[in-house]
Amino acid sequence: MVASGAKRIRLGDLLVAQQYISQDQLEQALTEQKRTGLKLGRQLIALKFVEENALLGLLSKQLGIPFVELKHFRFDKDLVQSLPEAVARRYRVMILSEDDDGILLGMADPTDIFGLDDIQKVIDKPIKTAVVRESELLDILDIAYSRADEIANLAEQLDEELSEDAVDLSDIVTDAADSDAPVVKLLQKIFEEALSTKASDVHIEPDETVLRIRQRIDGVLVEQVMNEKRIAGALVVRLKLMANLDISEKRLPQDGRFNLRLARHNIDVRVSTMPVQFGESVVMRILDHTEGVRPLPAVGMPDIYINRFRKIIARPYGLVLVTGPTGSGKTTTLYGALSELNTPEKKIITVEDPVEYRLPRISQVQIHDRIGLDFGSVLRATLRQDPDILLVGEIRDAESAEIALRAAMTGHLVLSTLHTNDAVTSALRLIDMGVDPYLVAASLKAVVAQRLIRRVCESCSEPHPLTEEELAIFKNLTPGRDLNKEQFRKGAGCPHCFNTGYRGRVGVFELLEINGAMADALRENSVRAFNDAAHEHPNYRPLGASALDLARQGVTSLDEVLRVSAELADESLSEIAES
């Protein structure tokens, strides 16, 4: 039976009585609730009539039950899984603890009497309730109800089906139109797992005796190994069919894409296949379009950089570069800029390979090298389309660089990306490509370099005293500071972060605005003069310094700073700490 917290409370009337909301706001929320189907509490929060913390605090007080911060709660995965996943997700609940007195149940809405009655039918022990944040609860449910075991079971079923002599592989994958087919169910679980763990890529890699499925989570691969190696062929063929690739071609790499609707998420999957020693390797880039394009503040750029960056992209002409390695968030930053520039008064054209996000009012061109639709030919054509702003997905060679720079010099704002380590080397890379130095000096206005580094998991974060080795690395970079007094932290590892010590990522940025001294150095093609001018710029702060600041604040670890900032490992760059 329900031991506590099962009081019948009319939430709306209570909020009005306590003067958290007005009667008019309650009626407006009830009207909107009929359209959305949300719980009243979630509807009030969505309308910003009441803050979530205030609502949860009021429920805790009125019901006489505890409020549990799940962000710092060490949950028992087996205990959480003892409640069926369908029940947990339907009623937004999870089992927090169990003792001789019964079960402590965390609920996003502890006033849901009917939900408690249904849960009591599943749990044969007395139930006590606590109120929790719904967003934190859903995160834990995604982690606790991991689909790794289901994936392994489905792989075993598919392997058994393939072992039947009378079954042909092509029949299995091409006739698998129904959702009950093992290959379809297996792929669905793989995508569900990738979605719940927020993986950016999924790798399917056949080895000599096993099949490896790896997900890139927060920039690092997490592996699941399966003994059913034979299923690799079925998975590859099925994915090729979904991506409209040639299933008979196994000797050459192929690229394709398809869209997927999964758990109310609109997923775009880019597929790349490559022949390897024991079959074909498949890598899938997962792009979740549900949240749409992120505005610049949501990208993670600090306020001091956002204000300067907005002034730069508000200029009517010039080239602005965003640089960094693959997967560092360059495209996200550029689309954030486009979302602010996208007005009826401006003609915007993008040239991309591939087009990652669809934007209204913007003319987006997909590159097709096979038919001669390359960056150079498309860029020349776009200049005849009377654009105000051009986005070039990537500057790859001298031809595309020169066209982009000339467009920037002749009255167009051009945004593009470049694969370089930092902002300073980006300008020089254009000259190395063979572009005339005067053209770079006249057109390039700013360079943003960025990385994504992992956040220390808030649930298992703990102080991290520096080791002697770490002190030796950083002592020359922080003159005059006692590093042992800094707030460095690390993650001990917990279920929230899959025992990695990290959860989520944060952007690290470097913004270099080209001034007169730097432009003169570019015209002379002088590397030393350009470096000196860049580091003398009063607003320039190197990438490594920004990463080190985040470590000092306890946001990330020193290991992460060293992993993504090679310049910090070089003690000769003492200007990082001095800037």
Coordinates of C-alpha atoms in Angstrom, one line a residue:
M1 CA 0.0 0.0 0.0
V2 CA 1.0 3.6 -0.4
A3 CA 2.5 4.8 2.9
S4 CA 2.9 8.5 2.4
G5 CA 2.6 11.3 -0.2
A6 CA -0.6 10.0 -1.5
K7 CA -2.7 13.0 -0.6
R8 CA -5.2 14.3 -3.1
I9 CA -4.2 17.8 -3.9
R10 CA -5.6 20.1 -6.6
L11 CA -2.3 21.6 -7.7
G12 CA -3.8 24.5 -9.5
D13 CA -5.9 25.6 -6.6
L14 CA -2.9 25.2 -4.2
L15 CA -0.7 27.4 -6.4
V16 CA -3.3 30.1 -6.6
A17 CA -3.9 30.0 -2.8
Q18 CA -0.2 30.3 -2.2
Q19 CA -0.1 33.2 -4.7
Y20 CA 2.5 31.4 -7.0
I21 CA 0.1 32.0 -9.9
S22 CA -3.0 34.0 -10.6
Q23 CA -6.5 32.6 -11.4
D24 CA -6.2 33.9 -14.9
Q25 CA -2.8 32.1 -15.4
L26 CA -4.3 28.9 -14.1
E27 CA -7.2 29.1 -16.5
Q28 CA -4.8 29.8 -19.4
A29 CA -2.7 26.8 -18.4
L30 CA -5.7 24.6 -18.2
T31 CA -6.8 25.7 -21.7
E32 CA -3.3 25.1 -23.1
Q33 CA -3.1 21.7 -21.3
K34 CA -6.1 20.5 -23.3
R35 CA -4.1 21.1 -26.5
T36 CA -0.7 19.7 -25.4
G37 CA -1.8 16.9 -23.1
L38 CA 0.9 17.8 -20.5
K39 CA 0.5 17.4 -16.8
L40 CA -0.6 20.7 -15.2
G41 CA 2.7 21.2 -13.4
R42 CA 4.7 20.8 -16.6
Q43 CA 2.3 23.1 -18.5
L44 CA 2.8 25.8 -15.9
I45 CA 6.5 25.5 -16.1
A46 CA 6.4 25.5 -19.9
L47 CA 4.4 28.7 -19.9
K48 CA 6.9 30.1 -17.4
F49 CA 4.2 30.9 -14.9
V50 CA 6.1 29.1 -12.1
E51 CA 9.7 28.0 -11.7
E52 CA 10.3 24.3 -11.4
N53 CA 12.2 24.6 -8.1
A54 CA 9.4 26.6 -6.5
L55 CA 6.8 24.1 -7.7
L56 CA 8.8 21.1 -6.4
G57 CA 9.5 22.8 -3.1
L58 CA 5.8 23.6 -2.6
L59 CA 4.8 20.0 -3.3
S60 CA 7.4 18.7 -0.9
K61 CA 6.2 21.0 1.8
Q62 CA 2.4 20.4 1.3
L63 CA 2.7 16.6 0.9
G64 CA 5.3 16.2 3.7
I65 CA 7.6 14.3 1.5
P66 CA 11.3 14.8 0.7
F67 CA 12.7 16.5 -2.4
V68 CA 15.6 14.5 -3.9
E69 CA 18.2 16.0 -6.1
L70 CA 18.8 13.2 -8.6
K71 CA 21.8 15.0 -10.1
H72 CA 23.8 14.0 -7.1
F73 CA 21.9 10.7 -6.3
R74 CA 23.8 7.4 -6.6
F75 CA 21.1 5.2 -8.0
D76 CA 21.1 1.4 -8.0
K77 CA 20.6 0.3 -11.7
D78 CA 19.3 -3.1 -10.8
L79 CA 16.8 -1.6 -8.3
V80 CA 15.6 0.9 -10.9
Q81 CA 15.2 -1.9 -13.5
S82 CA 13.0 -3.9 -11.0
L83 CA 10.2 -1.6 -12.1
P84 CA 9.1 -2.2 -15.7
E85 CA 10.4 0.4 -18.0
A86 CA 6.9 1.1 -19.5
V87 CA 5.5 1.9 -16.1
A88 CA 8.5 4.0 -15.1
R89 CA 8.2 6.2 -18.3
R90 CA 4.5 6.4 -18.3
Y91 CA 4.2 7.7 -14.8
R92 CA 7.6 9.4 -14.6
V93 CA 8.8 7.4 -11.6
M94 CA 11.8 5.5 -10.4
I95 CA 12.7 3.4 -7.4
L96 CA 15.2 5.3 -5.2
S97 CA 15.8 2.8 -2.4
E98 CA 14.4 -0.2 -0.7
D99 CA 14.4 -1.3 2.9
D100 CA 12.3 -3.4 5.4
D101 CA 9.7 -0.6 5.5
G102 CA 9.1 -0.6 1.8
I103 CA 10.0 1.2 -1.4
L104 CA 11.0 4.9 -1.7
L105 CA 9.6 6.0 -5.1
G106 CA 10.8 9.2 -6.8
M107 CA 8.0 10.9 -8.7
A108 CA 7.8 13.9 -11.0
D109 CA 4.2 14.3 -10.0
P110 CA 3.5 12.8 -6.5
T111 CA -0.1 14.0 -6.7
D112 CA -0.9 11.4 -9.3
I113 CA -3.1 9.1 -7.2
F114 CA -4.2 7.0 -10.2
G115 CA -0.6 6.4 -11.2
L116 CA 0.3 5.3 -7.7
D117 CA -2.5 2.9 -7.7
D118 CA -1.3 1.3 -10.9
I119 CA 2.3 1.1 -9.6
Q120 CA 1.1 -0.5 -6.4
K121 CA -0.2 -3.4 -8.5
V122 CA 3.3 -4.0 -9.7
I123 CA 5.1 -3.5 -6.4
D124 CA 4.0 -5.7 -3.5
K125 CA 5.6 -3.6 -0.8
P126 CA 4.5 -0.4 0.9
I127 CA 5.4 2.7 -1.1
K128 CA 6.7 6.0 0.2
T129 CA 7.2 8.9 -2.3
A130 CA 9.6 11.7 -2.9
V131 CA 9.4 14.5 -5.4
V132 CA 12.1 14.7 -8.1
R133 CA 12.8 16.8 -11.2
E134 CA 11.3 15.3 -14.3
S135 CA 14.3 16.1 -16.5
E136 CA 16.8 14.5 -14.1
L137 CA 14.5 11.5 -13.7
L138 CA 14.3 10.9 -17.5
D139 CA 18.1 11.1 -17.8
I140 CA 18.5 8.4 -15.2
L141 CA 15.8 6.2 -16.9
D142 CA 17.7 6.5 -20.2
I143 CA 20.9 5.3 -18.4
A144 CA 19.3 2.6 -16.2
Y145 CA 17.2 1.0 -18.9
S146 CA 20.2 0.6 -21.2
R147 CA 19.5 -1.4 -24.3
A148 CA 22.8 -3.2 -24.3
D149 CA 21.3 -6.5 -23.1
E150 CA 18.4 -6.2 -25.6
I151 CA 20.9 -5.6 -28.4
A152 CA 22.9 -8.7 -27.4
N153 CA 19.7 -10.8 -27.3
L154 CA 18.5 -9.6 -30.6
A155 CA 21.9 -10.2 -32.1
E156 CA 21.7 -13.8 -30.9
Q157 CA 18.3 -14.2 -32.4
L158 CA 19.5 -12.9 -35.8
D159 CA 22.5 -15.2 -35.6
E160 CA 20.3 -18.2 -35.0
E161 CA 18.1 -17.2 -38.0
L162 CA 21.2 -16.9 -40.2
S163 CA 22.4 -20.3 -39.1
E164 CA 19.5 -22.0 -40.8
D165 CA 20.8 -23.5 -44.0
A166 CA 17.6 -22.8 -45.9
V167 CA 17.7 -19.1 -45.1
D168 CA 19.3 -16.7 -47.6
L169 CA 20.8 -13.5 -46.3
S170 CA 19.3 -11.3 -49.0
D171 CA 15.8 -12.7 -48.1
I172 CA 16.3 -11.8 -44.5
V173 CA 17.3 -8.2 -45.1
T174 CA 15.2 -7.3 -48.1
D175 CA 12.0 -9.0 -46.9
A176 CA 12.3 -7.5 -43.4
A177 CA 9.6 -4.9 -43.9
D178 CA 7.8 -5.8 -40.7
S179 CA 9.0 -4.5 -37.4
D180 CA 9.2 -8.0 -35.9
A181 CA 12.1 -9.1 -38.1
P182 CA 15.3 -9.6 -36.0
V183 CA 17.5 -7.3 -38.2
V184 CA 14.9 -4.5 -38.0
K185 CA 14.4 -4.8 -34.3
L186 CA 18.2 -5.0 -33.7
L187 CA 18.8 -1.8 -35.7
Q188 CA 16.0 -0.1 -33.9
K189 CA 17.5 -0.9 -30.5
I190 CA 20.9 0.3 -31.7
F191 CA 19.4 3.6 -32.7
E192 CA 17.4 3.9 -29.5
E193 CA 20.6 3.3 -27.5
A194 CA 22.5 5.9 -29.5
L195 CA 19.6 8.4 -28.9
S196 CA 19.4 7.8 -25.1
T197 CA 23.2 8.0 -24.6
K198 CA 23.4 11.1 -26.9
A199 CA 26.0 9.4 -29.1
S200 CA 27.2 11.4 -32.1
D201 CA 28.4 8.3 -34.1
V202 CA 27.7 4.6 -34.2
H203 CA 30.5 2.2 -35.5
I204 CA 29.7 -1.3 -36.7
E205 CA 33.0 -3.1 -37.1
P206 CA 33.4 -6.8 -38.0
D207 CA 36.6 -8.4 -36.6
E208 CA 38.0 -11.9 -37.2
T209 CA 35.8 -13.6 -34.6
V210 CA 33.6 -10.9 -33.1
L211 CA 31.5 -7.9 -34.1
R212 CA 32.1 -4.6 -32.3
I213 CA 29.4 -1.9 -32.0
R214 CA 30.9 1.3 -30.7
Q215 CA 29.2 4.6 -29.8
R216 CA 31.0 7.9 -29.6
I217 CA 29.7 9.5 -26.4
D218 CA 31.0 12.9 -25.4
G219 CA 33.8 12.4 -28.0
V220 CA 35.0 9.0 -26.7
L221 CA 34.1 5.6 -28.1
V222 CA 32.3 3.1 -25.9
E223 CA 32.4 -0.5 -27.1
Q224 CA 30.1 -3.5 -27.0
V225 CA 31.5 -6.7 -28.3
M226 CA 29.3 -9.5 -29.7
N227 CA 30.3 -13.1 -30.6
E228 CA 27.7 -13.3 -33.4
K229 CA 30.1 -12.1 -36.1
R230 CA 27.8 -13.4 -38.9
I231 CA 25.2 -10.8 -38.3
A232 CA 27.5 -8.1 -39.5
G233 CA 26.6 -8.8 -43.1
A234 CA 22.9 -8.6 -42.5
L235 CA 23.2 -5.3 -40.6
V236 CA 25.4 -3.8 -43.4
V237 CA 23.0 -4.9 -46.2
R238 CA 20.0 -3.6 -44.3
L239 CA 21.7 -0.2 -43.7
K240 CA 22.7 0.0 -47.4
L241 CA 19.1 -0.5 -48.4
M242 CA 18.0 2.2 -46.0
A243 CA 20.6 4.6 -47.4
N244 CA 19.9 3.7 -51.1
L245 CA 23.4 2.3 -51.6
D246 CA 24.5 -0.6 -53.9
I247 CA 24.2 -3.8 -51.8
S248 CA 26.2 -5.8 -54.4
E249 CA 29.2 -3.5 -54.2
K250 CA 31.5 -4.6 -51.3
R251 CA 34.9 -3.6 -52.7
L252 CA 34.5 0.2 -52.7
P253 CA 33.5 2.8 -50.0
Q254 CA 30.0 4.2 -50.3
D255 CA 28.2 7.2 -48.7
G256 CA 24.5 7.7 -48.1
R257 CA 21.9 9.0 -45.7
F258 CA 18.4 8.4 -44.5
N259 CA 15.9 9.9 -42.1
L260 CA 14.5 8.1 -39.1
R261 CA 11.5 9.0 -36.8
L262 CA 12.2 7.5 -33.4
A263 CA 10.6 8.2 -30.0
R264 CA 9.3 11.6 -31.3
H265 CA 12.8 12.5 -32.5
N266 CA 13.6 13.3 -36.1
I267 CA 16.9 11.7 -36.8
D268 CA 19.1 12.2 -39.8
V269 CA 21.6 9.4 -40.3
R270 CA 24.7 9.8 -42.5
V271 CA 26.1 6.4 -43.5
S272 CA 29.7 5.6 -44.6
T273 CA 30.7 2.1 -45.6
M274 CA 34.3 0.9 -46.2
P275 CA 35.7 -2.5 -47.1
V276 CA 38.0 -3.8 -44.3
Q277 CA 39.8 -7.1 -43.8
F278 CA 36.9 -9.0 -42.3
G279 CA 33.9 -7.5 -44.1
E280 CA 32.6 -4.0 -44.3
S281 CA 32.9 -1.3 -41.6
V282 CA 29.9 1.1 -41.2
V283 CA 30.0 4.4 -39.4
M284 CA 26.8 6.3 -38.9
R285 CA 26.7 10.0 -37.9
I286 CA 23.6 10.7 -35.8
L287 CA 22.0 14.1 -36.2
D288 CA 19.0 14.9 -34.0
H289 CA 17.0 17.7 -35.6
T290 CA 14.3 17.7 -32.9
E291 CA 15.7 20.7 -31.1
G292 CA 16.5 22.5 -34.3
V293 CA 19.4 24.9 -34.8
R294 CA 21.0 26.1 -31.6
P295 CA 21.2 29.9 -31.1
L296 CA 24.7 31.3 -30.3
P297 CA 24.2 31.4 -26.5
A298 CA 23.2 27.7 -26.5
V299 CA 26.4 26.8 -28.5
G300 CA 28.4 27.5 -25.3
M301 CA 30.3 30.5 -26.5
P302 CA 31.1 32.9 -23.5
D303 CA 29.2 36.2 -23.4
I304 CA 32.4 38.2 -24.0
Y305 CA 33.0 36.3 -27.2
I306 CA 29.3 36.3 -28.3
N307 CA 29.1 40.1 -28.3
R308 CA 32.3 40.4 -30.3
F309 CA 31.3 37.7 -32.7
R310 CA 27.9 39.3 -33.3
K311 CA 29.6 42.6 -34.2
I312 CA 31.9 40.7 -36.7
I313 CA 29.1 38.9 -38.5
A314 CA 27.0 42.1 -38.6
R315 CA 29.5 43.5 -41.1
P316 CA 28.4 43.6 -44.7
Y317 CA 31.5 41.9 -46.1
G318 CA 34.6 39.9 -45.2
L319 CA 35.5 36.3 -44.5
V320 CA 34.9 34.8 -41.1
L321 CA 36.4 31.3 -40.4
V322 CA 35.5 28.8 -37.8
T323 CA 38.2 26.2 -37.3
G324 CA 38.8 23.0 -35.4
P325 CA 39.0 19.2 -35.9
T326 CA 36.1 17.1 -37.0
G327 CA 33.4 16.9 -34.4
S328 CA 34.4 20.1 -32.6
G329 CA 31.0 21.9 -33.2
K330 CA 32.1 24.1 -36.1
T331 CA 28.8 23.6 -38.1
T332 CA 26.7 24.2 -34.9
T333 CA 28.4 27.5 -34.4
L334 CA 28.0 28.6 -38.0
Y335 CA 24.3 27.6 -38.1
G336 CA 23.8 29.6 -34.9
A337 CA 25.2 32.6 -36.6
L338 CA 23.0 32.0 -39.7
S339 CA 19.9 31.8 -37.4
E340 CA 20.6 35.3 -36.2
L341 CA 21.4 36.7 -39.7
N342 CA 18.4 35.0 -41.4
T343 CA 16.0 37.9 -42.0
P344 CA 13.7 38.7 -45.0
E345 CA 16.1 41.5 -46.0
K346 CA 19.1 39.2 -46.6
K347 CA 19.7 36.6 -49.3
I348 CA 21.6 33.7 -47.8
I349 CA 23.1 30.8 -49.8
T350 CA 24.9 27.8 -48.3
V351 CA 27.1 25.4 -50.1
E352 CA 27.6 22.2 -48.1
D353 CA 28.6 18.6 -48.2
P354 CA 26.3 17.4 -46.8
V355 CA 23.5 19.8 -45.9
E356 CA 23.1 19.0 -42.2
Y357 CA 20.2 21.3 -41.1
R358 CA 17.3 22.6 -43.1
L359 CA 16.7 26.3 -42.6
P360 CA 13.7 28.3 -43.9
R361 CA 14.3 31.1 -46.3
I362 CA 17.9 30.0 -46.9
S363 CA 19.0 28.5 -50.3
Q364 CA 21.0 25.4 -49.4
V365 CA 23.0 23.6 -52.1
Q366 CA 24.2 20.0 -51.7
I367 CA 27.6 19.2 -53.3
H368 CA 27.6 16.3 -55.8
D369 CA 31.2 15.7 -57.0
R370 CA 30.2 12.8 -59.2
I371 CA 28.2 15.0 -61.5
G372 CA 30.6 17.9 -61.4
L373 CA 28.7 19.9 -58.8
D374 CA 31.8 20.7 -56.7
F375 CA 32.5 23.6 -54.4
G376 CA 34.2 25.7 -57.1
S377 CA 31.4 25.5 -59.7
V378 CA 28.7 26.0 -57.1
L379 CA 30.5 29.0 -55.6
R380 CA 30.8 30.7 -59.0
A381 CA 27.1 30.1 -59.6
T382 CA 26.1 31.5 -56.2
L383 CA 27.7 34.8 -57.0
R384 CA 25.3 35.2 -59.9
Q385 CA 22.4 34.7 -57.5
D386 CA 22.7 38.1 -55.8
P387 CA 23.6 36.8 -52.3
D388 CA 24.3 39.0 -49.3
I389 CA 25.7 36.1 -47.2
L390 CA 27.5 32.9 -48.3
L391 CA 28.2 29.9 -46.1
V392 CA 30.8 27.6 -47.5
G393 CA 30.7 24.3 -45.7
E394 CA 34.5 23.8 -45.9
I395 CA 37.4 25.5 -47.7
R396 CA 39.2 22.5 -49.1
D397 CA 41.5 23.7 -51.8
A398 CA 43.0 26.8 -53.4
E399 CA 40.1 27.2 -55.9
S400 CA 37.4 27.3 -53.2
A401 CA 39.5 29.5 -51.0
E402 CA 40.2 32.0 -53.7
I403 CA 36.5 32.3 -54.8
A404 CA 35.4 32.7 -51.2
L405 CA 38.0 35.3 -50.5
R406 CA 37.2 37.3 -53.7
A407 CA 33.5 37.1 -52.8
A408 CA 34.3 38.5 -49.3
M409 CA 36.4 41.3 -50.9
T410 CA 33.6 42.3 -53.3
G411 CA 30.8 43.0 -50.8
H412 CA 29.7 39.7 -49.5
L413 CA 29.8 38.2 -45.9
V414 CA 31.3 34.7 -46.2
L415 CA 31.3 32.2 -43.4
S416 CA 33.3 29.0 -43.7
T417 CA 35.3 26.3 -41.8
L418 CA 38.9 25.2 -42.0
H419 CA 40.6 22.2 -40.4
T420 CA 43.4 23.8 -38.4
N421 CA 44.6 23.6 -34.8
D422 CA 44.1 27.2 -33.7
A423 CA 43.0 30.6 -35.0
V424 CA 46.5 31.9 -35.6
T425 CA 47.6 29.2 -38.0
S426 CA 44.3 29.4 -40.0
A427 CA 45.2 32.6 -41.8
L428 CA 48.6 31.2 -42.7
R429 CA 47.0 28.0 -43.9
L430 CA 45.1 29.9 -46.6
I431 CA 48.4 31.3 -48.0
D432 CA 49.9 27.7 -47.8
M433 CA 47.0 26.6 -50.1
G434 CA 48.3 28.9 -52.7
V435 CA 46.1 31.9 -52.3
D436 CA 47.8 35.3 -52.9
P437 CA 48.7 36.9 -49.5
Y438 CA 47.2 40.2 -50.4
L439 CA 43.8 38.5 -51.0
V440 CA 43.9 36.9 -47.5
A441 CA 45.0 40.2 -45.9
A442 CA 42.2 42.2 -47.6
S443 CA 39.4 39.7 -47.0
L444 CA 39.9 37.8 -43.8
K445 CA 38.2 39.6 -40.9
A446 CA 38.1 37.1 -38.0
V447 CA 38.8 33.5 -37.0
V448 CA 37.1 31.4 -34.3
A449 CA 38.9 28.3 -33.1
Q450 CA 36.9 25.8 -31.0
R451 CA 37.0 22.5 -29.3
L452 CA 34.5 20.4 -27.3
I453 CA 35.9 19.1 -24.0
R454 CA 34.2 16.8 -21.6
R455 CA 32.5 18.1 -18.4
V456 CA 33.3 16.6 -15.0
C457 CA 30.3 14.6 -14.0
E458 CA 28.4 16.6 -11.4
S459 CA 27.1 13.5 -9.7
C460 CA 30.6 12.1 -8.8
S461 CA 32.7 15.3 -8.9
E462 CA 35.4 15.5 -6.2
P463 CA 38.4 17.7 -5.5
H464 CA 41.5 16.8 -7.3
P465 CA 44.8 17.8 -5.7
L466 CA 47.5 18.3 -8.3
T467 CA 50.2 15.6 -8.6
E468 CA 53.8 16.4 -8.8
E469 CA 53.8 15.7 -12.5
E470 CA 50.8 18.0 -13.1
L471 CA 52.5 20.7 -11.1
A472 CA 55.6 20.4 -13.3
I473 CA 53.5 20.8 -16.4
F474 CA 51.5 23.8 -15.3
K475 CA 53.9 25.7 -13.0
N476 CA 55.5 27.7 -15.9
L477 CA 52.0 28.4 -17.3
T478 CA 50.7 30.0 -14.1
P479 CA 53.4 32.3 -12.7
G480 CA 52.7 33.8 -9.3
R481 CA 49.8 31.4 -8.5
D482 CA 49.6 28.6 -6.0
L483 CA 48.0 25.9 -8.0
N484 CA 47.2 23.8 -5.0
K485 CA 44.7 26.4 -4.0
E486 CA 42.8 26.2 -7.3
Q487 CA 39.5 24.4 -7.5
F488 CA 40.5 21.5 -9.8
R489 CA 38.1 18.6 -9.8
K490 CA 37.7 15.2 -11.4
G491 CA 34.9 12.6 -11.6
A492 CA 35.2 9.4 -9.6
G493 CA 32.9 7.5 -11.9
C494 CA 29.2 6.6 -11.2
P495 CA 26.2 5.2 -13.0
H496 CA 25.2 8.7 -14.2
C497 CA 28.4 8.9 -16.3
F498 CA 28.8 5.2 -17.1
N499 CA 31.8 5.2 -14.7
T500 CA 33.8 7.6 -17.0
G501 CA 33.9 10.6 -14.6
Y502 CA 32.5 12.8 -17.4
R503 CA 29.0 13.7 -18.5
G504 CA 28.3 16.2 -21.3
R505 CA 30.7 18.5 -23.1
V506 CA 31.4 22.2 -23.1
G507 CA 32.8 24.4 -25.9
V508 CA 36.2 26.1 -25.6
F509 CA 36.7 29.1 -27.9
E510 CA 39.4 31.3 -29.2
L511 CA 38.5 34.5 -31.2
L512 CA 41.1 36.3 -33.3
E513 CA 40.1 39.6 -35.0
I514 CA 42.4 40.6 -37.8
N515 CA 43.8 44.1 -37.2
G516 CA 46.1 46.3 -39.3
A517 CA 49.3 44.8 -38.0
M518 CA 48.2 41.3 -38.7
A519 CA 47.0 42.2 -42.2
D520 CA 50.4 43.8 -42.9
A521 CA 52.1 40.6 -41.8
L522 CA 49.9 38.5 -44.0
R523 CA 50.7 40.7 -47.1
E524 CA 54.4 40.0 -46.3
N525 CA 53.7 36.3 -45.7
S526 CA 55.6 36.6 -42.4
V527 CA 54.8 33.9 -40.0
R528 CA 56.7 35.4 -37.1
A529 CA 55.3 38.9 -37.6
F530 CA 51.8 37.5 -37.8
N531 CA 52.2 35.4 -34.6
D532 CA 53.7 38.4 -32.8
A533 CA 50.9 40.7 -33.9
A534 CA 48.2 38.2 -32.9
H535 CA 49.5 37.6 -29.4
E536 CA 49.9 41.3 -28.9
H537 CA 46.2 41.9 -29.7
P538 CA 44.6 43.1 -26.4
N539 CA 41.5 41.0 -26.9
Y540 CA 43.2 37.8 -28.0
R541 CA 43.1 34.8 -25.6
P542 CA 44.5 31.5 -26.7
L543 CA 42.4 28.4 -26.8
G544 CA 44.6 26.7 -24.1
A545 CA 44.0 29.5 -21.7
S546 CA 40.2 29.3 -22.0
A547 CA 40.4 25.5 -21.4
L548 CA 42.6 26.0 -18.4
D549 CA 40.1 28.5 -17.0
L550 CA 37.4 25.9 -17.2
A551 CA 39.6 23.4 -15.3
R552 CA 40.3 26.1 -12.6
Q553 CA 36.5 26.5 -12.2
G554 CA 36.0 22.8 -11.8
V555 CA 34.0 22.4 -15.0
T556 CA 36.5 20.1 -16.7
S557 CA 39.6 18.2 -15.6
L558 CA 43.2 18.8 -16.3
D559 CA 43.4 15.5 -18.2
E560 CA 40.8 16.9 -20.6
V561 CA 42.7 20.2 -21.0
L562 CA 45.8 18.3 -21.9
R563 CA 43.9 15.9 -24.2
V564 CA 42.5 18.5 -26.4
S565 CA 45.0 21.3 -26.0
A566 CA 48.3 20.2 -27.3
E567 CA 49.7 23.7 -26.9
L568 CA 49.4 23.4 -23.1
A569 CA 51.8 20.4 -23.1
D570 CA 54.5 22.7 -24.6
E571 CA 55.9 24.6 -21.7
S572 CA 57.4 27.1 -24.1
L573 CA 54.0 28.7 -24.6
S574 CA 54.0 30.5 -21.3
E575 CA 52.1 33.4 -22.8
I576 CA 48.9 31.3 -22.3
A577 CA 48.8 32.1 -18.6
E578 CA 50.1 35.6 -19.1
S579 CA 47.4 36.6 -21.6

